[in-house]
PDB file of C-alpha atoms in Angstrom:
ATOM      1  CA  UNK A   1      -0.926 -43.908 -44.154  1.00 55.00           C
ATOM      2  CA  UNK A   2      -0.125 -41.763 -47.215  1.00 62.00           C
ATOM      3  CA  UNK A   3       2.480 -39.005 -47.060  1.00 67.00           C
ATOM      4  CA  UNK A   4       1.200 -35.488 -46.472  1.00 66.00           C
ATOM      5  CA  UNK A   5       2.355 -32.726 -48.846  1.00 61.00           C
ATOM      6  CA  UNK A   6       1.477 -29.267 -47.432  1.00 68.00           C
ATOM      7  CA  UNK A   7       1.751 -27.665 -50.886  1.00 61.00           C
ATOM      8  CA  UNK A   8      -1.177 -29.784 -52.112  1.00 63.00           C
ATOM      9  CA  UNK A   9      -3.457 -28.707 -49.285  1.00 56.00           C
ATOM     10  CA  UNK A  10      -2.371 -25.137 -48.661  1.00 54.00           C
ATOM     11  CA  UNK A  11      -5.062 -22.530 -49.170  1.00 55.00           C
ATOM     12  CA  UNK A  12      -3.902 -19.078 -47.980  1.00 54.00           C
ATOM     13  CA  UNK A  13      -7.505 -17.909 -47.615  1.00 52.00           C
ATOM     14  CA  UNK A  14      -8.436 -20.876 -45.415  1.00 55.00           C
ATOM     15  CA  UNK A  15     -11.050 -23.547 -46.007  1.00 53.00           C
ATOM     16  CA  UNK A  16     -14.266 -22.468 -47.658  1.00 49.00           C
ATOM     17  CA  UNK A  17     -16.944 -21.999 -45.043  1.00 51.00           C
ATOM     18  CA  UNK A  18     -20.187 -23.847 -45.537  1.00 51.00           C
ATOM     19  CA  UNK A  19     -23.197 -21.965 -44.267  1.00 50.00           C
ATOM     20  CA  UNK A  20     -26.163 -24.063 -43.285  1.00 61.00           C
ATOM     21  CA  UNK A  21     -28.372 -21.216 -42.128  1.00 68.00           C
ATOM     22  CA  UNK A  22     -31.827 -21.216 -43.707  1.00 76.00           C
ATOM     23  CA  UNK A  23     -33.162 -18.070 -45.311  1.00 85.00           C
ATOM     24  CA  UNK A  24     -35.860 -16.665 -43.034  1.00 89.00           C
ATOM     25  CA  UNK A  25     -38.755 -14.424 -43.968  1.00 89.00           C
ATOM     26  CA  UNK A  26     -37.990 -10.821 -42.994  1.00 92.00           C
ATOM     27  CA  UNK A  27     -39.628  -9.995 -39.672  1.00 92.00           C
ATOM     28  CA  UNK A  28     -39.287 -10.127 -35.892  1.00 92.00           C
ATOM     29  CA  UNK A  29     -38.082 -13.272 -34.144  1.00 92.00           C
ATOM     30  CA  UNK A  30     -37.431 -14.234 -30.549  1.00 93.00           C
ATOM     31  CA  UNK A  31     -33.988 -15.834 -30.348  1.00 94.00           C
ATOM     32  CA  UNK A  32     -31.569 -17.361 -27.855  1.00 94.00           C
ATOM     33  CA  UNK A  33     -27.873 -16.490 -28.044  1.00 96.00           C
ATOM     34  CA  UNK A  34     -26.375 -19.916 -28.693  1.00 94.00           C
ATOM     35  CA  UNK A  35     -22.684 -19.094 -29.220  1.00 95.00           C
ATOM     36  CA  UNK A  36     -20.314 -16.133 -29.211  1.00 96.00           C
ATOM     37  CA  UNK A  37     -16.796 -16.264 -30.677  1.00 95.00           C
ATOM     38  CA  UNK A  38     -14.115 -13.599 -30.929  1.00 94.00           C
ATOM     39  CA  UNK A  39     -12.542 -13.559 -34.380  1.00 92.00           C
ATOM     40  CA  UNK A  40     -10.607 -11.383 -36.784  1.00 82.00           C
ATOM     41  CA  UNK A  41      -7.328 -10.810 -34.954  1.00 71.00           C
ATOM     42  CA  UNK A  42      -5.903  -7.417 -33.990  1.00 72.00           C
ATOM     43  CA  UNK A  43      -6.655  -5.486 -37.158  1.00 77.00           C
ATOM     44  CA  UNK A  44     -10.429  -5.885 -37.375  1.00 84.00           C
ATOM     45  CA  UNK A  45     -11.677  -7.850 -34.362  1.00 91.00           C
ATOM     46  CA  UNK A  46     -15.330  -8.872 -34.265  1.00 95.00           C
ATOM     47  CA  UNK A  47     -17.768 -11.152 -32.491  1.00 95.00           C
ATOM     48  CA  UNK A  48     -19.427 -13.970 -34.386  1.00 95.00           C
ATOM     49  CA  UNK A  49     -22.806 -14.597 -32.732  1.00 97.00           C
ATOM     50  CA  UNK A  50     -25.144 -17.494 -33.489  1.00 95.00           C
ATOM     51  CA  UNK A  51     -28.806 -17.242 -32.531  1.00 94.00           C
ATOM     52  CA  UNK A  52     -31.360 -20.037 -32.425  1.00 92.00           C
ATOM     53  CA  UNK A  53     -35.016 -19.193 -32.914  1.00 91.00           C
ATOM     54  CA  UNK A  54     -37.158 -20.155 -29.937  1.00 86.00           C
ATOM     55  CA  UNK A  55     -39.717 -22.934 -30.160  1.00 65.00           C
ATOM     56  CA  UNK A  56     -42.516 -22.791 -32.675  1.00 64.00           C
ATOM     57  CA  UNK A  57     -41.256 -20.028 -34.945  1.00 66.00           C
ATOM     58  CA  UNK A  58     -39.682 -22.109 -37.679  1.00 68.00           C
ATOM     59  CA  UNK A  59     -37.925 -25.452 -37.975  1.00 63.00           C
ATOM     60  CA  UNK A  60     -34.115 -25.317 -37.743  1.00 66.00           C
ATOM     61  CA  UNK A  61     -34.137 -21.556 -37.441  1.00 84.00           C
ATOM     62  CA  UNK A  62     -30.706 -20.057 -36.935  1.00 89.00           C
ATOM     63  CA  UNK A  63     -29.230 -16.645 -37.578  1.00 92.00           C
ATOM     64  CA  UNK A  64     -25.531 -15.837 -37.604  1.00 92.00           C
ATOM     65  CA  UNK A  65     -24.513 -12.239 -37.132  1.00 95.00           C
ATOM     66  CA  UNK A  66     -21.200 -10.406 -36.894  1.00 94.00           C
ATOM     67  CA  UNK A  67     -20.582  -7.544 -34.466  1.00 95.00           C
ATOM     68  CA  UNK A  68     -17.540  -5.403 -35.155  1.00 93.00           C
ATOM     69  CA  UNK A  69     -15.575  -4.110 -32.183  1.00 92.00           C
ATOM     70  CA  UNK A  70     -14.206  -1.111 -34.096  1.00 90.00           C
ATOM     71  CA  UNK A  71     -15.234   2.314 -32.787  1.00 89.00           C
ATOM     72  CA  UNK A  72     -17.103   3.088 -36.003  1.00 91.00           C
ATOM     73  CA  UNK A  73     -19.483   0.182 -35.257  1.00 92.00           C
ATOM     74  CA  UNK A  74     -19.912   0.739 -31.511  1.00 93.00           C
ATOM     75  CA  UNK A  75     -23.504   1.907 -32.076  1.00 94.00           C
ATOM     76  CA  UNK A  76     -24.418  -1.624 -33.235  1.00 95.00           C
ATOM     77  CA  UNK A  77     -22.466  -3.326 -30.455  1.00 95.00           C
ATOM     78  CA  UNK A  78     -24.229  -1.004 -27.970  1.00 95.00           C
ATOM     79  CA  UNK A  79     -27.638  -1.995 -29.349  1.00 96.00           C
ATOM     80  CA  UNK A  80     -26.808  -5.684 -28.831  1.00 96.00           C
ATOM     81  CA  UNK A  81     -25.427  -5.018 -25.319  1.00 95.00           C
ATOM     82  CA  UNK A  82     -28.561  -3.129 -24.292  1.00 95.00           C
ATOM     83  CA  UNK A  83     -30.725  -5.980 -25.621  1.00 96.00           C
ATOM     84  CA  UNK A  84     -28.880  -8.543 -23.473  1.00 95.00           C
ATOM     85  CA  UNK A  85     -28.786  -6.240 -20.426  1.00 94.00           C
ATOM     86  CA  UNK A  86     -25.052  -5.488 -20.487  1.00 94.00           C
ATOM     87  CA  UNK A  87     -24.714  -1.841 -19.450  1.00 92.00           C
ATOM     88  CA  UNK A  88     -21.271  -1.799 -17.795  1.00 93.00           C
ATOM     89  CA  UNK A  89     -18.286  -0.195 -19.499  1.00 94.00           C
ATOM     90  CA  UNK A  90     -15.874  -2.801 -20.904  1.00 93.00           C
ATOM     91  CA  UNK A  91     -13.046  -3.285 -23.369  1.00 92.00           C
ATOM     92  CA  UNK A  92     -14.575  -5.138 -26.358  1.00 91.00           C
ATOM     93  CA  UNK A  93     -11.298  -6.968 -27.054  1.00 89.00           C
ATOM     94  CA  UNK A  94      -9.809  -7.666 -23.620  1.00 91.00           C
ATOM     95  CA  UNK A  95     -13.162  -8.434 -21.946  1.00 93.00           C
ATOM     96  CA  UNK A  96     -14.340 -10.991 -24.519  1.00 93.00           C
ATOM     97  CA  UNK A  97     -14.944 -13.726 -21.926  1.00 95.00           C
ATOM     98  CA  UNK A  98     -17.132 -11.449 -19.793  1.00 96.00           C
ATOM     99  CA  UNK A  99     -19.048 -10.365 -22.910  1.00 96.00           C
ATOM    100  CA  UNK A 100     -19.549 -13.984 -23.987  1.00 96.00           C
ATOM    101  CA  UNK A 101     -20.704 -15.049 -20.512  1.00 96.00           C
ATOM    102  CA  UNK A 102     -23.240 -12.192 -20.333  1.00 96.00           C
ATOM    103  CA  UNK A 103     -24.571 -12.937 -23.823  1.00 96.00           C
ATOM    104  CA  UNK A 104     -24.842 -16.728 -23.693  1.00 96.00           C
ATOM    105  CA  UNK A 105     -28.376 -18.134 -23.417  1.00 95.00           C
ATOM    106  CA  UNK A 106     -29.943 -14.665 -23.346  1.00 95.00           C
ATOM    107  CA  UNK A 107     -33.331 -14.359 -24.986  1.00 95.00           C
ATOM    108  CA  UNK A 108     -33.778 -11.261 -27.146  1.00 96.00           C
ATOM    109  CA  UNK A 109     -35.872 -10.171 -30.090  1.00 95.00           C
ATOM    110  CA  UNK A 110     -34.377  -9.392 -33.490  1.00 95.00           C
ATOM    111  CA  UNK A 111     -35.781  -7.674 -36.560  1.00 96.00           C
ATOM    112  CA  UNK A 112     -34.402  -9.205 -39.747  1.00 94.00           C
ATOM    113  CA  UNK A 113     -34.121  -8.540 -43.446  1.00 95.00           C
ATOM    114  CA  UNK A 114     -32.557 -10.448 -46.340  1.00 94.00           C
ATOM    115  CA  UNK A 115     -29.654  -9.098 -48.360  1.00 93.00           C
ATOM    116  CA  UNK A 116     -27.067 -10.274 -50.837  1.00 92.00           C
ATOM    117  CA  UNK A 117     -23.613 -10.891 -49.358  1.00 87.00           C
ATOM    118  CA  UNK A 118     -20.258 -10.379 -51.103  1.00 88.00           C
ATOM    119  CA  UNK A 119     -20.466 -13.863 -52.671  1.00 86.00           C
ATOM    120  CA  UNK A 120     -23.848 -13.119 -54.233  1.00 89.00           C
ATOM    121  CA  UNK A 121     -25.791 -15.309 -51.772  1.00 88.00           C
ATOM    122  CA  UNK A 122     -28.979 -14.004 -50.193  1.00 91.00           C
ATOM    123  CA  UNK A 123     -28.698 -14.283 -46.396  1.00 90.00           C
ATOM    124  CA  UNK A 124     -30.768 -13.297 -43.367  1.00 91.00           C
ATOM    125  CA  UNK A 125     -29.254 -10.364 -41.441  1.00 94.00           C
ATOM    126  CA  UNK A 126     -30.222  -8.738 -38.173  1.00 96.00           C
ATOM    127  CA  UNK A 127     -31.449  -5.209 -38.685  1.00 96.00           C
ATOM    128  CA  UNK A 128     -32.147  -4.450 -35.017  1.00 97.00           C
ATOM    129  CA  UNK A 129     -31.570  -6.074 -31.602  1.00 97.00           C
ATOM    130  CA  UNK A 130     -34.335  -5.600 -29.017  1.00 96.00           C
ATOM    131  CA  UNK A 131     -34.640  -6.587 -25.343  1.00 95.00           C
ATOM    132  CA  UNK A 132     -37.457  -8.937 -24.360  1.00 91.00           C
ATOM    133  CA  UNK A 133     -39.192  -9.935 -21.119  1.00 84.00           C
ATOM    134  CA  UNK A 134     -38.753 -13.618 -21.900  1.00 77.00           C
ATOM    135  CA  UNK A 135     -36.279 -15.736 -19.983  1.00 68.00           C
ATOM    136  CA  UNK A 136     -33.957 -18.476 -21.138  1.00 62.00           C
ATOM    137  CA  UNK A 137     -35.684 -21.077 -23.263  1.00 49.00           C
ATOM    138  CA  UNK A 138     -36.090 -24.266 -21.200  1.00 55.00           C
ATOM    139  CA  UNK A 139     -33.968 -26.171 -23.727  1.00 52.00           C
ATOM    140  CA  UNK A 140     -30.992 -23.995 -22.741  1.00 52.00           C
ATOM    141  CA  UNK A 141     -31.716 -23.370 -19.062  1.00 52.00           C
ATOM    142  CA  UNK A 142     -29.466 -26.151 -17.789  1.00 46.00           C
ATOM    143  CA  UNK A 143     -27.044 -26.291 -20.692  1.00 47.00           C
ATOM    144  CA  UNK A 144     -23.953 -28.156 -19.568  1.00 42.00           C
ATOM    145  CA  UNK A 145     -25.456 -29.263 -16.243  1.00 43.00           C
ATOM    146  CA  UNK A 146     -25.458 -32.915 -15.233  1.00 43.00           C
ATOM    147  CA  UNK A 147     -28.803 -34.562 -14.496  1.00 47.00           C
ATOM    148  CA  UNK A 148     -29.700 -34.784 -10.795  1.00 52.00           C
ATOM    149  CA  UNK A 149     -29.792 -38.590 -10.905  1.00 54.00           C
ATOM    150  CA  UNK A 150     -26.251 -38.785 -12.311  1.00 50.00           C
ATOM    151  CA  UNK A 151     -24.479 -41.715 -10.674  1.00 54.00           C
ATOM    152  CA  UNK A 152     -21.104 -41.446 -12.397  1.00 55.00           C
ATOM    153  CA  UNK A 153     -18.481 -41.973  -9.656  1.00 55.00           C
ATOM    154  CA  UNK A 154     -15.819 -39.234  -9.809  1.00 47.00           C
TER     155      UNK A 154
END
């Protein structure tokens, strides 16, 4: 195995992120919350949320959105919380796990638009989060559950 030299691989800004999210036509989409991560550290903490479009809307349809936990952006966080049915008071930083658990696999509606990001790329952004009557998409209903006929001996 070759020797590793940290100076050759050090990038203080971190690895360049590769975004594989397709550009969607602006409009309304029904989505499932697929993942929620807490990022940004103590200075500017935020949630990174990935949505998958429900069946039949578009092939490989994903949207990634960022929700700041700073007080200035609480209006946007509140809109997302209301859409997923989270109405209890909580600490956006300390209660991350509760927030994630409430959000995961929720079906909501989003209104989108396209805009240029800081790198000059045109990306799909969520303009508005809306509640919906729909329930969890059947593809996600038993996410992580073992099949009933599982015969693995533990």
